[in-house]
């Protein structure tokens, strides 16, 4: 049975949910997956940092309700988040990067990933910034250091669009995709169909915790743009940057646009898409689109996400599921660790059967 030592960078919703799962599910993972996870370090801007080579108790980490700089009171702890030292020196096999998404240059998460990979540590991340902006470089760095850079949760949280496309649909020839990749904007459009105006629908999304205090990244399409870049680069072999993808959000749609669509047996959806053109180039876009009711994405409601992959051999293949959520996104990290484990212990699944 394998034990993976992990270092958590960022200890907000997602990494905290991973620690909660570790506190309860290690025995199940030992039995079903062939490994357990041991948290040897945590670094967080608010809480500080701590290294414990023998492992920190996950339940205590989750339940202790530390104050600002609270890790400073632990053995091996400091009130400051010294990410570089933690990433380079903690005795971790895997660095779990879940700090904030910087859509402009991906920092400081790109540096976190570089430090880890250069130290011979695998990286799993849910952070869209380093994946959208530096995936090519980071994948090459991982390969040069014989480790993995995995990021299933960067698009559609734990819903396995990247792995399904790359593993299960290998050979099906993906020619493009269309997706509903932002739950907040989809929720807002749904409430507008039920009669709310845009501002009231956004306010309701904020009250329910779907939308941030500043909803711009969600409703203006910037969050979807990063996901389009990630999927286009990953699934279609493109080399797009965010600025290459034309981006329009839903804030200009009025209730009369919504009513006119309903009369025409269609619905407005914020669609992130990319397509391989006849000349081999790839074009990505984010825009509100009026979809006929029979379209595979037209019936995707509320905060649910979905992506419809256009394949040569199967036609459209549509996957829908959660696009956010602490536990759902922590599951994506687990799925990345399972992928690393299976790549290094390929016989485990057979032995366990
Ligand atoms: N939650 C989801 O549903 C979801 C889904 C898909 C992807 N993601 C992505 O996953 C990542 C984590 O999400 P989350 O929901 O856990 O966010 P979160 O709750 O805001 O947690 C992020 C944590 O990282 C800390 N942090 C920020 N910058 C840091 C730095 N330079 N060094 C150390 N710690 C730092 C933050 O501290 P402060 O609070 O003091 O800044 C916070 O505790 C984000 O990139 C997010 O976009 C989230």
Tab-separated table of C-alpha atoms and ligand atoms in Angstrom:
chain	number	residue	atom	x	y	z
A	1	UNK	CA	0.000	0.000	0.000
A	2	UNK	CA	1.338	3.356	-1.051
A	3	UNK	CA	1.347	6.549	1.044
A	4	UNK	CA	1.573	9.836	-0.850
A	5	UNK	CA	2.879	12.778	1.143
A	6	UNK	CA	1.150	15.943	-0.016
A	7	UNK	CA	1.753	19.682	0.489
A	8	UNK	CA	-1.308	21.943	0.257
A	9	UNK	CA	-0.714	25.431	-1.160
A	10	UNK	CA	-3.744	27.547	-0.287
A	11	UNK	CA	-6.129	26.332	2.416
A	12	UNK	CA	-9.480	27.758	1.326
A	13	UNK	CA	-12.612	25.972	0.174
A	14	UNK	CA	-11.081	23.351	-2.109
A	15	UNK	CA	-7.970	22.250	-0.182
A	16	UNK	CA	-9.950	22.305	3.070
A	17	UNK	CA	-12.496	19.971	1.435
A	18	UNK	CA	-9.642	17.701	0.362
A	19	UNK	CA	-8.401	17.627	3.974
A	20	UNK	CA	-11.948	16.774	5.118
A	21	UNK	CA	-12.036	13.858	2.684
A	22	UNK	CA	-8.600	12.691	3.859
A	23	UNK	CA	-9.830	12.781	7.474
A	24	UNK	CA	-12.647	10.344	6.715
A	25	UNK	CA	-11.841	8.431	3.545
A	26	UNK	CA	-8.235	7.244	3.819
A	27	UNK	CA	-9.291	3.707	4.891
A	28	UNK	CA	-11.646	3.457	1.890
A	29	UNK	CA	-8.995	4.797	-0.504
A	30	UNK	CA	-6.465	2.279	0.851
A	31	UNK	CA	-8.850	-0.519	0.028
A	32	UNK	CA	-10.288	0.769	-3.269
A	33	UNK	CA	-7.500	2.872	-4.742
A	34	UNK	CA	-4.343	1.360	-3.225
A	35	UNK	CA	-3.048	4.475	-1.497
A	36	UNK	CA	-3.618	6.860	1.372
A	37	UNK	CA	-2.799	10.571	1.563
A	38	UNK	CA	-0.669	12.154	4.281
A	39	UNK	CA	-0.565	15.978	4.603
A	40	UNK	CA	3.052	16.944	5.388
A	41	UNK	CA	2.788	20.700	4.783
A	42	UNK	CA	0.276	23.516	4.311
A	43	UNK	CA	0.875	27.118	3.257
A	44	UNK	CA	-1.882	29.713	3.179
A	45	UNK	CA	-1.799	33.494	2.888
A	46	UNK	CA	-4.115	33.963	5.880
A	47	UNK	CA	-3.106	31.079	8.174
A	48	UNK	CA	0.667	30.921	7.584
A	49	UNK	CA	2.638	27.745	6.889
A	50	UNK	CA	3.577	24.523	8.597
A	51	UNK	CA	5.770	21.521	7.774
A	52	UNK	CA	5.473	18.233	9.642
A	53	UNK	CA	7.505	15.429	8.035
A	54	UNK	CA	5.506	12.728	9.856
A	55	UNK	CA	2.199	14.241	8.810
A	56	UNK	CA	-0.430	16.608	10.177
A	57	UNK	CA	-3.726	15.330	11.520
A	58	UNK	CA	-6.263	16.225	8.796
A	59	UNK	CA	-9.197	16.361	11.230
A	60	UNK	CA	-7.376	18.837	13.486
A	61	UNK	CA	-6.409	20.989	10.498
A	62	UNK	CA	-10.027	21.203	9.413
A	63	UNK	CA	-11.649	21.618	12.802
A	64	UNK	CA	-9.148	23.784	14.709
A	65	UNK	CA	-10.594	27.089	13.437
A	66	UNK	CA	-7.180	28.800	13.337
A	67	UNK	CA	-7.011	32.582	13.527
A	68	UNK	CA	-4.917	34.721	11.141
A	69	UNK	CA	-1.314	33.428	11.288
A	70	UNK	CA	-2.569	30.500	13.396
A	71	UNK	CA	-0.162	27.953	11.885
A	72	UNK	CA	2.577	29.915	13.713
A	73	UNK	CA	1.444	28.227	16.934
A	74	UNK	CA	2.040	24.706	15.564
A	75	UNK	CA	5.295	22.773	15.833
A	76	UNK	CA	7.147	23.414	12.534
A	77	UNK	CA	4.827	26.330	11.864
A	78	UNK	CA	5.151	29.998	10.911
A	79	UNK	CA	2.629	32.830	10.863
A	80	UNK	CA	3.776	33.673	7.303
A	81	UNK	CA	2.970	31.789	4.096
A	82	UNK	CA	6.448	30.858	2.884
A	83	UNK	CA	5.275	29.076	-0.247
A	84	UNK	CA	8.675	28.801	-1.896
A	85	UNK	CA	10.357	27.148	1.096
A	86	UNK	CA	7.380	24.875	1.715
A	87	UNK	CA	7.180	23.750	-1.904
A	88	UNK	CA	10.916	23.207	-2.287
A	89	UNK	CA	11.758	21.655	1.086
A	90	UNK	CA	8.678	19.833	2.402
A	91	UNK	CA	9.086	16.054	2.039
A	92	UNK	CA	6.099	15.899	-0.320
A	93	UNK	CA	5.537	13.646	-3.340
A	94	UNK	CA	2.685	15.842	-4.600
A	95	UNK	CA	2.056	19.599	-4.354
A	96	UNK	CA	-1.656	20.512	-4.416
A	97	UNK	CA	-2.006	24.060	-5.789
A	98	UNK	CA	-5.370	25.684	-4.911
A	99	UNK	CA	-4.642	29.384	-4.469
A	100	UNK	CA	-6.529	32.136	-6.281
A	101	UNK	CA	-6.857	32.268	-10.073
A	102	UNK	CA	-4.944	35.115	-11.663
A	103	UNK	CA	-6.317	35.424	-15.228
A	104	UNK	CA	-3.616	37.847	-16.389
A	105	UNK	CA	-0.301	36.064	-15.843
A	106	UNK	CA	-1.281	33.077	-13.692
A	107	UNK	CA	1.021	34.198	-10.849
A	108	UNK	CA	1.945	33.335	-8.200
A	109	UNK	CA	0.523	29.901	-9.022
A	110	UNK	CA	2.738	29.478	-12.099
A	111	UNK	CA	5.798	29.933	-9.864
A	112	UNK	CA	4.351	27.495	-7.311
A	113	UNK	CA	4.036	24.879	-10.067
A	114	UNK	CA	7.542	25.583	-11.448
A	115	UNK	CA	9.145	25.276	-7.999
A	116	UNK	CA	7.371	21.976	-7.363
A	117	UNK	CA	8.123	20.419	-10.741
A	118	UNK	CA	11.767	21.525	-10.625
A	119	UNK	CA	12.005	19.872	-7.178
A	120	UNK	CA	10.811	16.565	-8.664
A	121	UNK	CA	7.307	16.822	-7.143
A	122	UNK	CA	4.065	16.072	-8.974
A	123	UNK	CA	1.586	18.973	-9.203
A	124	UNK	CA	-2.201	18.677	-9.098
A	125	UNK	CA	-4.177	21.895	-9.381
A	126	UNK	CA	-7.687	23.290	-9.774
A	127	UNK	CA	-6.330	26.742	-10.586
A	128	UNK	CA	-7.224	27.888	-14.115
A	129	UNK	CA	-4.491	30.558	-14.202
A	130	UNK	CA	-1.361	28.409	-14.607
A	131	UNK	CA	-3.178	25.954	-16.890
A	132	UNK	CA	-4.603	28.571	-19.273
A	133	UNK	CA	-1.423	30.613	-19.357
A	134	UNK	CA	1.473	28.183	-18.972
A	135	UNK	CA	0.269	24.571	-19.497
A	136	UNK	CA	2.697	23.923	-22.340
A	137	UNK	CA	5.720	25.082	-20.342
A	138	UNK	CA	4.597	23.293	-17.165
A	139	UNK	CA	3.880	20.017	-18.979
A	140	UNK	CA	7.356	20.143	-20.540
A	141	UNK	CA	8.873	20.870	-17.140
A	142	UNK	CA	6.977	17.932	-15.635
A	143	UNK	CA	8.221	15.640	-18.374
A	144	UNK	CA	11.816	16.829	-17.959
A	145	UNK	CA	11.576	16.028	-14.245
A	146	UNK	CA	9.724	12.701	-14.729
A	147	UNK	CA	6.712	13.901	-12.742
A	148	UNK	CA	3.083	14.774	-13.564
A	149	UNK	CA	1.249	18.084	-14.003
A	150	UNK	CA	-2.499	17.286	-13.676
A	151	UNK	CA	-5.417	19.732	-13.708
A	152	UNK	CA	-8.757	17.993	-14.240
A	153	UNK	CA	-10.513	20.422	-11.846
A	154	UNK	CA	-9.565	23.519	-13.817
A	155	UNK	CA	-12.629	22.974	-16.068
A	156	UNK	CA	-16.001	21.703	-14.761
A	157	UNK	CA	-14.554	20.875	-11.306
A	158	UNK	CA	-14.798	17.103	-10.712
A	159	UNK	CA	-16.797	16.377	-13.874
A	160	UNK	CA	-14.100	14.581	-15.851
A	161	UNK	CA	-14.160	16.357	-19.195
A	162	UNK	CA	-10.392	16.444	-19.756
A	163	UNK	CA	-9.733	12.839	-18.831
A	164	UNK	CA	-12.815	11.557	-20.664
A	165	UNK	CA	-11.789	13.381	-23.830
A	166	UNK	CA	-8.161	12.299	-23.671
A	167	UNK	CA	-8.465	8.745	-22.419
A	168	UNK	CA	-11.903	7.382	-23.238
A	169	UNK	CA	-12.370	9.279	-26.506
A	170	UNK	CA	-8.800	8.799	-27.771
A	171	UNK	CA	-9.100	8.069	-31.489
A	172	UNK	CA	-12.620	9.531	-31.812
A	173	UNK	CA	-11.082	12.705	-33.370
A	174	UNK	CA	-12.442	15.723	-31.542
A	175	UNK	CA	-13.083	18.525	-34.059
A	176	UNK	CA	-14.460	21.123	-31.665
A	177	UNK	CA	-16.616	21.676	-28.614
A	178	UNK	CA	-19.372	23.869	-27.226
A	179	UNK	CA	-19.878	24.222	-23.501
A	180	UNK	CA	-21.885	25.819	-20.746
A	181	UNK	CA	-18.894	26.394	-18.527
A	182	UNK	CA	-20.074	28.948	-15.981
A	183	UNK	CA	-22.827	27.987	-13.552
A	184	UNK	CA	-23.475	31.541	-12.371
A	185	UNK	CA	-24.301	32.937	-15.805
A	186	UNK	CA	-26.414	29.871	-16.618
A	187	UNK	CA	-28.347	30.339	-13.377
A	188	UNK	CA	-28.876	34.042	-14.179
A	189	UNK	CA	-30.195	33.259	-17.674
A	190	UNK	CA	-32.564	30.671	-16.208
A	191	UNK	CA	-33.982	33.180	-13.715
A	192	UNK	CA	-34.374	35.763	-16.502
A	193	UNK	CA	-36.444	33.169	-18.401
A	194	UNK	CA	-38.649	33.032	-15.314
A	195	UNK	CA	-39.197	36.792	-15.459
A	196	UNK	CA	-36.417	38.469	-13.446
A	197	UNK	CA	-34.379	41.261	-14.993
A	198	UNK	CA	-30.592	40.864	-15.231
A	199	UNK	CA	-29.740	42.864	-12.075
A	200	UNK	CA	-32.301	41.027	-9.909
A	201	UNK	CA	-31.141	37.631	-11.214
A	202	UNK	CA	-27.498	38.497	-10.407
A	203	UNK	CA	-28.510	39.706	-6.930
A	204	UNK	CA	-30.299	36.398	-6.336
A	205	UNK	CA	-27.237	34.436	-7.528
A	206	UNK	CA	-25.131	36.436	-5.053
A	207	UNK	CA	-27.587	35.795	-2.215
A	208	UNK	CA	-27.455	32.047	-2.954
A	209	UNK	CA	-23.640	32.053	-2.993
A	210	UNK	CA	-23.336	31.223	-6.732
A	211	UNK	CA	-21.961	34.638	-7.694
A	212	UNK	CA	-19.056	36.586	-6.204
A	213	UNK	CA	-19.547	40.079	-4.743
A	214	UNK	CA	-18.017	41.242	-8.043
A	215	UNK	CA	-19.754	39.057	-10.661
A	216	UNK	CA	-17.844	40.502	-13.642
A	217	UNK	CA	-15.675	37.441	-14.377
A	218	UNK	CA	-18.766	35.235	-14.470
A	219	UNK	CA	-21.279	37.367	-16.364
A	220	UNK	CA	-18.845	38.989	-18.809
A	221	UNK	CA	-17.460	35.595	-19.882
A	222	UNK	CA	-13.862	36.006	-18.624
A	223	UNK	CA	-14.036	32.821	-16.523
A	224	UNK	CA	-15.390	30.875	-19.511
A	225	UNK	CA	-12.652	32.328	-21.728
A	226	UNK	CA	-9.937	30.726	-19.550
A	227	UNK	CA	-11.772	27.384	-19.751
A	228	UNK	CA	-12.077	27.647	-23.547
A	229	UNK	CA	-8.321	28.244	-23.747
A	230	UNK	CA	-7.637	25.228	-21.516
A	231	UNK	CA	-9.940	22.891	-23.478
A	232	UNK	CA	-8.870	24.151	-26.916
A	233	UNK	CA	-5.186	23.732	-26.075
A	234	UNK	CA	-5.725	20.376	-24.409
A	235	UNK	CA	-8.267	18.699	-26.687
A	236	UNK	CA	-7.540	20.322	-30.047
A	237	UNK	CA	-3.787	20.872	-29.693
A	238	UNK	CA	-4.185	24.643	-30.038
A	239	UNK	CA	-1.782	27.187	-28.588
A	240	UNK	CA	-4.333	29.864	-27.674
A	241	UNK	CA	-3.863	32.605	-25.115
A	242	UNK	CA	-6.847	34.261	-23.405
A	243	UNK	CA	-6.519	37.371	-25.584
A	244	UNK	CA	-6.918	35.197	-28.724
A	245	UNK	CA	-10.476	34.276	-27.720
A	246	UNK	CA	-13.240	36.786	-28.538
A	247	UNK	CA	-15.297	37.243	-25.400
A	248	UNK	CA	-18.820	38.572	-24.870
A	249	UNK	CA	-20.869	38.003	-21.737
A	250	UNK	CA	-24.577	38.040	-20.944
A	251	UNK	CA	-24.923	41.501	-19.402
A	252	UNK	CA	-26.339	43.038	-22.584
A	253	UNK	CA	-29.187	40.518	-22.896
A	254	UNK	CA	-32.548	42.031	-21.999
A	255	UNK	CA	-35.727	40.367	-20.808
A	256	UNK	CA	-37.227	41.058	-24.245
A	257	UNK	CA	-34.332	39.130	-25.904
A	258	UNK	CA	-35.118	36.249	-23.556
A	259	UNK	CA	-38.861	36.385	-24.364
A	260	UNK	CA	-38.198	36.561	-28.127
A	261	UNK	CA	-36.009	33.431	-27.883
A	262	UNK	CA	-38.759	31.549	-26.042
A	263	UNK	CA	-41.255	32.479	-28.810
A	264	UNK	CA	-38.797	31.081	-31.360
A	265	UNK	CA	-38.550	27.780	-29.417
A	266	UNK	CA	-35.015	28.491	-28.346
A	267	UNK	CA	-33.057	29.668	-25.295
A	268	UNK	CA	-30.096	31.960	-24.716
A	269	UNK	CA	-27.014	30.276	-23.265
A	270	UNK	CA	-23.505	31.600	-22.657
A	271	UNK	CA	-21.497	29.266	-24.876
A	272	UNK	CA	-17.732	28.763	-24.775
A	273	UNK	CA	-16.581	27.020	-27.924
A	274	UNK	CA	-13.650	26.195	-30.139
A	275	UNK	CA	-13.447	24.654	-33.575
A	276	UNK	CA	-10.694	23.348	-35.848
A	277	UNK	CA	-10.937	25.227	-39.145
A	278	UNK	CA	-10.342	23.715	-42.580
A	279	UNK	CA	-6.838	25.232	-42.660
A	280	UNK	CA	-5.956	23.575	-39.330
A	281	UNK	CA	-6.153	26.735	-37.232
A	282	UNK	CA	-8.280	26.753	-34.094
A	283	UNK	CA	-10.786	29.508	-33.289
A	284	UNK	CA	-12.171	29.938	-29.785
A	285	UNK	CA	-15.012	32.192	-28.669
A	286	UNK	CA	-17.273	33.057	-25.766
A	287	UNK	CA	-20.680	34.499	-26.638
A	288	UNK	CA	-24.359	34.315	-25.773
A	289	UNK	CA	-26.014	32.046	-28.338
A	290	UNK	CA	-29.646	31.363	-29.057
A	291	UNK	CA	-29.883	27.552	-29.060
A	292	UNK	CA	-32.830	25.622	-30.504
A	293	UNK	CA	-34.564	23.549	-27.830
A	294	UNK	CA	-33.257	20.323	-29.416
A	295	UNK	CA	-29.605	21.388	-29.013
A	296	UNK	CA	-27.721	19.154	-26.514
A	297	UNK	CA	-26.939	22.193	-24.316
A	298	UNK	CA	-30.388	23.836	-24.394
A	299	UNK	CA	-31.759	21.767	-21.500
A	300	UNK	CA	-28.830	22.356	-19.134
A	301	UNK	CA	-30.357	24.310	-16.272
A	302	UNK	CA	-29.322	26.147	-13.119
A	303	UNK	CA	-25.681	26.054	-12.035
A	304	UNK	CA	-24.966	22.796	-13.914
A	305	UNK	CA	-22.179	22.781	-16.523
A	306	UNK	CA	-22.003	20.740	-19.726
A	307	UNK	CA	-19.745	20.327	-22.697
A	308	UNK	CA	-20.657	18.828	-26.032
A	309	UNK	CA	-17.643	17.457	-27.897
A	310	UNK	CA	-17.990	17.233	-31.671
A	311	UNK	CA	-16.222	14.041	-32.723
A	312	UNK	CA	-15.558	12.588	-36.165
A	313	UNK	CA	-16.468	9.010	-35.275
A	314	UNK	CA	-19.306	9.436	-32.745
A	315	UNK	CA	-20.809	12.803	-33.605
A	316	UNK	CA	-21.636	14.937	-30.551
A	317	UNK	CA	-20.821	13.463	-27.133
A	318	UNK	CA	-22.208	15.525	-24.251
A	319	UNK	CA	-21.084	15.399	-20.644
A	320	UNK	CA	-22.874	17.325	-17.929
A	321	UNK	CA	-22.277	17.689	-14.198
A	322	UNK	CA	-21.184	20.068	-11.475
A	323	UNK	CA	-18.891	22.887	-12.556
A	324	UNK	CA	-18.058	24.087	-9.050
A	325	UNK	CA	-18.313	23.218	-5.368
A	326	UNK	CA	-15.699	22.559	-2.701
A	327	UNK	CA	-16.090	18.794	-2.476
A	328	UNK	CA	-16.752	18.378	-6.193
A	329	UNK	CA	-13.523	20.242	-6.944
A	330	UNK	CA	-11.582	18.359	-4.264
A	331	UNK	CA	-12.729	15.186	-6.031
A	332	UNK	CA	-10.969	16.475	-9.166
A	333	UNK	CA	-7.728	16.635	-7.131
A	334	UNK	CA	-8.307	13.070	-5.972
A	335	UNK	CA	-8.886	11.972	-9.580
A	336	UNK	CA	-5.586	13.596	-10.562
A	337	UNK	CA	-3.812	11.705	-7.769
A	338	UNK	CA	-5.485	8.464	-8.887
A	339	UNK	CA	-4.143	9.128	-12.400
A	340	UNK	CA	-0.637	9.645	-11.016
A	341	UNK	CA	-0.929	6.504	-8.904
A	342	UNK	CA	-2.176	4.396	-11.806
A	343	UNK	CA	0.635	5.634	-14.039
A	344	UNK	CA	3.169	4.522	-11.435
A	345	UNK	CA	1.412	1.371	-10.181
A	346	UNK	CA	-0.310	0.119	-13.355
A	347	UNK	CA	-0.851	-3.353	-11.907
A	348	UNK	CA	-2.782	-2.189	-8.866
A	349	UNK	CA	-6.191	-2.276	-10.554
A	350	UNK	CA	-5.544	-5.799	-11.831
A	351	UNK	CA	-4.190	-7.042	-8.485
A	352	UNK	CA	-7.168	-5.592	-6.592
A	353	UNK	CA	-9.709	-7.227	-8.939
B	1	LIG	N1	-14.409	26.406	-5.397
B	1	LIG	C1	-14.731	25.928	-6.602
B	1	LIG	O1	-15.854	25.514	-6.838
B	1	LIG	C2	-13.688	25.854	-7.686
B	1	LIG	C3	-13.970	25.136	-8.864
B	1	LIG	C4	-12.988	25.037	-9.846
B	1	LIG	C5	-11.778	25.670	-9.681
B	1	LIG	N2	-11.548	26.400	-8.532
B	1	LIG	C6	-10.244	27.064	-8.375
B	1	LIG	O2	-9.520	26.416	-7.321
B	1	LIG	C7	-8.725	27.377	-6.624
B	1	LIG	C8	-9.076	27.346	-5.147
B	1	LIG	O3	-10.453	27.626	-5.004
B	1	LIG	P1	-11.106	27.864	-3.575
B	1	LIG	O4	-12.579	27.840	-3.794
B	1	LIG	O5	-10.481	26.956	-2.594
B	1	LIG	O6	-10.639	29.365	-3.310
B	1	LIG	P2	-10.564	30.101	-1.895
B	1	LIG	O7	-11.606	29.553	-0.980
B	1	LIG	O8	-10.508	31.546	-2.177
B	1	LIG	O9	-9.156	29.616	-1.300
B	1	LIG	C9	-7.929	30.040	-1.772
B	1	LIG	C10	-7.010	30.070	-0.586
B	1	LIG	O10	-5.690	30.321	-1.046
B	1	LIG	C11	-5.143	31.356	-0.250
B	1	LIG	N3	-4.158	32.054	-1.055
B	1	LIG	C12	-4.343	33.018	-1.987
B	1	LIG	N4	-3.156	33.394	-2.496
B	1	LIG	C13	-2.211	32.647	-1.883
B	1	LIG	C14	-0.810	32.582	-1.959
B	1	LIG	N5	-0.118	33.343	-2.790
B	1	LIG	N6	-0.163	31.728	-1.132
B	1	LIG	C15	-0.829	30.953	-0.260
B	1	LIG	N7	-2.168	30.974	-0.151
B	1	LIG	C16	-2.848	31.805	-0.947
B	1	LIG	C17	-6.309	32.243	0.120
B	1	LIG	O11	-5.970	33.027	1.252
B	1	LIG	P3	-6.740	34.451	1.410
B	1	LIG	O12	-8.166	34.103	1.602
B	1	LIG	O13	-6.105	35.057	2.639
B	1	LIG	O14	-6.475	35.220	0.167
B	1	LIG	C18	-7.373	31.187	0.411
B	1	LIG	O15	-7.270	30.674	1.718
B	1	LIG	C19	-9.014	28.727	-7.292
B	1	LIG	O16	-8.001	29.007	-8.223
B	1	LIG	C20	-10.352	28.512	-7.975
B	1	LIG	O17	-10.529	29.346	-9.097
B	1	LIG	C21	-12.462	26.488	-7.531
